[in-house]
Amino acid sequence: MDGGGRRSRSERAAGSRAATIQDVARLAEVSTATVSRALATPQRVSPEARARVAEAIAKTGYVPNTAARSLRSQKTHMVLVVLPDLANTFFSKILRGIEETLFEAGYGMIISDLDGSPEKEAHLSAFTAAGRVDGAILLNGHLFGQNRDEEGGSAPLSIPLVAICEAIPDARIPQVEIDNRVGAAGMIRHLASLGHRRIGYVSGPRGNILERERFQGYRDGLAAAGLAFDPDLVIPGDYTLEAGVAAGEAVVRGANRPTALFCTSDVMAIGAIRTLASAGLRVPEDISVVGFDDIEFAAVAEPPLTTVHQPRRELGQAGATALIDLLQGRKAPDRIRLKTDLVVRSSAAAPRRTMLKSAGLNA
Amino acid sequence: MDGGGRRSRSERAAGSRAATIQDVARLAEVSTATVSRALATPQRVSPEARARVAEAIAKTGYVPNTAARSLRSQKTHMVLVVLPDLANTFFSKILRGIEETLFEAGYGMIISDLDGSPEKEAHLSAFTAAGRVDGAILLNGHLFGQNRDEEGGSAPLSIPLVAICEAIPDARIPQVEIDNRVGAAGMIRHLASLGHRRIGYVSGPRGNILERERFQGYRDGLAAAGLAFDPDLVIPGDYTLEAGVAAGEAVVRGANRPTALFCTSDVMAIGAIRTLASAGLRVPEDISVVGFDDIEFAAVAEPPLTTVHQPRRELGQAGATALIDLLQGRKAPDRIRLKTDLVVRSSAAAPRRTMLKSAGLNA
DNA sequence: CTGTTAGCGCCTTCAC
DNA sequence: GTGAAGGCGCTAACAG
């Protein structure tokens, strides 16, 4: 043991094995406790010792081992991000906002794509229970792992959680979302100010919380513009391209055509525009079509889409910040509502005289 | 110590503290080693013991602690994924492929968005050195952390690595990429078979490896179709929308207009189409425009884009599989080249007579 | 087949 | 201000 002492001191620094706190301690000729303190609370270590430790660390390339540290401190400095579909481009920017905020605070991000698989969801509970993460950010609109209710009523997975995007109504955790209602209302007012009086609404999935809020906003906007709500102007949708195509067909076929169509997602707007175009209706000359979300492609669609911008990156940042607050023992706000922005591009314009007239006659 | 034995047995199962292997062992009346074995190598444990352990685990809700396990086994079952821009939708599907493959093999995925920050890159070296991950998948086109070269020449971060997408020429690690050259050549042959004889090429950034391969493919395709290479038909680009817009302008202004334009990215194709359209040139009636990548939006662009499909999900899967092979001591192939697919939609059509004629006259 | 023993690398009392 | 010692939870030797 003592015979190997001299050898190991130099070998370990240069060897392939990662340097440990022991290597540093030996090199600096202090105890491991001092090395540890030099790192965590430098002010409690004498300047000379501190310098020697610093030198030894530089020489060995020492980096504290995370597993050992976690085991001791019961903290992982890791955050789990749960989302329904990693391939959905809508989430990418949010993820980026989360990642950069987490990174700055010294946390790493573990991503899990739920992919609609309950098996995977079950696995996640185990994952968090195994102490792999300190907290989680949920983008999937519901909690997970609250189905473990064996005897003794073991605690229902009590790491800090934050929800982003889709609010989770009954959950008592911080939630970050956009103000869907105000955003939708703003768009309707914009359309009304352009002169539109018959504004169609293509909905999201029935019962969806986003849909409910946006629909409220639609009605708010109508009311604010002094326009009556007409149920015939509501076309059911579900945020998909296909729903947009179908909505376009409904408009083409329908009597009493609206002069503007508010699609509650950009992809529906794009689908609708394509259908309308193939039926010979030009956008926005013959009919205005607007969307919601401001996805990447909205700007380069043909025509460029007038839409409601969601601050996705900020959504991610706000969610991560809230979680970090929780993780570090601070209080996080219950609910953060981010403002949307109306983005005026060229898919909406003032209705033409004839359109107004015919609408007026028909109505 | 012994006095607390009885109490703790029941308390721990229901208490707020997570159950440990000790709790399970006590409950099952076996040693912790047996519990450990029952989990890792069930066949080496007697059926009765196994059953008792299983019961105890169910009762306590025991999940092995990851930090302790890592510390002991020197494995984290975590993989780091490094990418240049998380917000770029091109990567989302690749990530998904990676994630699902990793998940099935019992690995977690930690994502780091490099974001062009060298500071962050440096941090990543520390990250891997800290033993937080067993391996890494690089999507950013170069290695990182090989700048640590202090005295003694400490080993240059030797966890298993795999590169996806952009090959890293000098690195001796498994690489997964698509066959850019063959893909580009196939597109040119398609255009030629439609009757095009003047095919423009909008390039990627000078020096980029993808660009070099696609350009080779362009020339291969030309040669295969018996068409001469004309440097005047090459327009510099960099894969961005703006470059596409500029390319469109160049085409509009230029004499000797090509009848088809091969843009080496879909977003450039979309930018070009928009410019062409505002100049009154219809696609594909007046000029064909095709892309490369088959991004989400290619299918719903106006007109729907004929392009070269990259199997992004498979790219991710193949990369993850290669890394897992490495991690588990198997050999991984040095280089995997995935095939692309020609996706024929409607942005390319046969050139009109007049176009051919004028081209012929001008040439 | 099973239990005992000894750490993995770190942090944190507790003494000095 | 510093060192010695114990233990976080687990697994891998080694005995039986």
mmCIF file of N, CA, C and O (backbone and C1' of nucleotides) in Angstrom, chain A residues 21 36 62 64-65 69 72, chain C residues 8-14:
data_model
loop_
_atom_site.group_PDB
_atom_site.id
_atom_site.type_symbol
_atom_site.label_atom_id
_atom_site.label_comp_id
_atom_site.label_asym_id
_atom_site.label_seq_id
_atom_site.Cartn_x
_atom_site.Cartn_y
_atom_site.Cartn_z
ATOM 1 N N ILE A 21 -10.671 12.810 -6.455
ATOM 2 C CA ILE A 21 -10.335 13.819 -5.458
ATOM 3 C C ILE A 21 -9.103 13.376 -4.665
ATOM 4 O O ILE A 21 -8.330 14.204 -4.166
ATOM 5 N N SER A 36 -12.239 19.212 -1.271
ATOM 6 C CA SER A 36 -13.681 19.379 -1.385
ATOM 7 C C SER A 36 -14.096 20.792 -0.975
ATOM 8 O O SER A 36 -14.875 21.457 -1.657
ATOM 9 N N TYR A 62 -8.731 17.204 -13.060
ATOM 10 C CA TYR A 62 -9.785 16.644 -12.198
ATOM 11 C C TYR A 62 -11.160 17.288 -12.419
ATOM 12 O O TYR A 62 -11.290 18.501 -12.493
ATOM 13 N N PRO A 64 -15.001 16.617 -10.691
ATOM 14 C CA PRO A 64 -15.707 15.800 -9.693
ATOM 15 C C PRO A 64 -16.653 14.809 -10.352
ATOM 16 O O PRO A 64 -17.349 15.144 -11.298
ATOM 17 N N ASN A 65 -16.656 13.627 -9.856
ATOM 18 C CA ASN A 65 -17.517 12.584 -10.403
ATOM 19 C C ASN A 65 -18.971 12.816 -10.001
ATOM 20 O O ASN A 65 -19.303 12.936 -8.828
ATOM 21 N N ARG A 69 -21.120 12.380 -6.368
ATOM 22 C CA ARG A 69 -21.682 13.596 -5.810
ATOM 23 C C ARG A 69 -23.199 13.449 -5.617
ATOM 24 O O ARG A 69 -23.751 13.842 -4.594
ATOM 25 N N ARG A 72 -24.107 11.220 -2.721
ATOM 26 C CA ARG A 72 -23.908 11.901 -1.455
ATOM 27 C C ARG A 72 -24.978 12.973 -1.228
ATOM 28 O O ARG A 72 -25.609 13.058 -0.193
ATOM 29 P P DC C 8 -12.310 2.322 -3.843
ATOM 30 O "O5'" DC C 8 -13.408 2.708 -4.936
ATOM 31 C "C5'" DC C 8 -13.565 2.002 -6.150
ATOM 32 C "C4'" DC C 8 -14.787 2.558 -6.849
ATOM 33 C "C3'" DC C 8 -14.874 4.080 -6.806
ATOM 34 O "O3'" DC C 8 -14.438 4.605 -8.064
ATOM 35 C "C1'" DC C 8 -16.978 3.041 -6.144
ATOM 36 P P DG C 9 -13.215 5.637 -8.147
ATOM 37 O "O5'" DG C 9 -13.857 6.967 -7.572
ATOM 38 C "C5'" DG C 9 -14.878 7.621 -8.307
ATOM 39 C "C4'" DG C 9 -15.456 8.721 -7.455
ATOM 40 C "C3'" DG C 9 -14.418 9.726 -6.926
ATOM 41 O "O3'" DG C 9 -14.847 11.003 -7.354
ATOM 42 C "C1'" DG C 9 -15.844 8.992 -5.187
ATOM 43 P P DC C 10 -14.254 12.363 -6.863
ATOM 44 O "O5'" DC C 10 -15.256 12.743 -5.705
ATOM 45 C "C5'" DC C 10 -16.588 13.119 -6.052
ATOM 46 C "C4'" DC C 10 -17.429 13.208 -4.806
ATOM 47 C "C3'" DC C 10 -17.084 14.382 -3.905
ATOM 48 O "O3'" DC C 10 -18.057 15.388 -4.130
ATOM 49 C "C1'" DC C 10 -17.501 12.359 -2.679
ATOM 50 P P DC C 11 -17.865 16.826 -3.504
ATOM 51 O "O5'" DC C 11 -18.574 16.682 -2.077
ATOM 52 C "C5'" DC C 11 -19.949 16.344 -2.050
ATOM 53 C "C4'" DC C 11 -20.347 16.085 -0.618
ATOM 54 C "C3'" DC C 11 -20.172 17.274 0.320
ATOM 55 O "O3'" DC C 11 -21.352 17.317 1.103
ATOM 56 C "C1'" DC C 11 -19.078 15.393 1.207
ATOM 57 P P DT C 12 -21.743 18.655 1.866
ATOM 58 O "O5'" DT C 12 -22.149 18.114 3.301
ATOM 59 C "C5'" DT C 12 -22.138 16.691 3.553
ATOM 60 C "C4'" DT C 12 -21.847 16.452 5.011
ATOM 61 C "C3'" DT C 12 -21.677 17.700 5.865
ATOM 62 O "O3'" DT C 12 -22.160 17.407 7.161
ATOM 63 C "C1'" DT C 12 -19.714 16.443 5.964
ATOM 64 P P DT C 13 -22.887 18.571 8.039
ATOM 65 O "O5'" DT C 13 -21.734 18.981 9.079
ATOM 66 C "C5'" DT C 13 -21.939 18.794 10.471
ATOM 67 C "C4'" DT C 13 -21.802 17.336 10.889
ATOM 68 C "C3'" DT C 13 -21.206 17.231 12.285
ATOM 69 O "O3'" DT C 13 -21.976 16.356 13.109
ATOM 70 C "C1'" DT C 13 -19.809 16.081 10.705
ATOM 71 P P DC C 14 -21.912 16.477 14.669
ATOM 72 O "O5'" DC C 14 -20.403 16.069 14.984
ATOM 73 C "C5'" DC C 14 -20.006 14.695 14.870
ATOM 74 C "C4'" DC C 14 -18.505 14.604 15.055
ATOM 75 C "C3'" DC C 14 -17.994 15.362 16.285
ATOM 76 O "O3'" DC C 14 -17.399 14.421 17.173
ATOM 77 C "C1'" DC C 14 -16.639 15.785 14.355
#
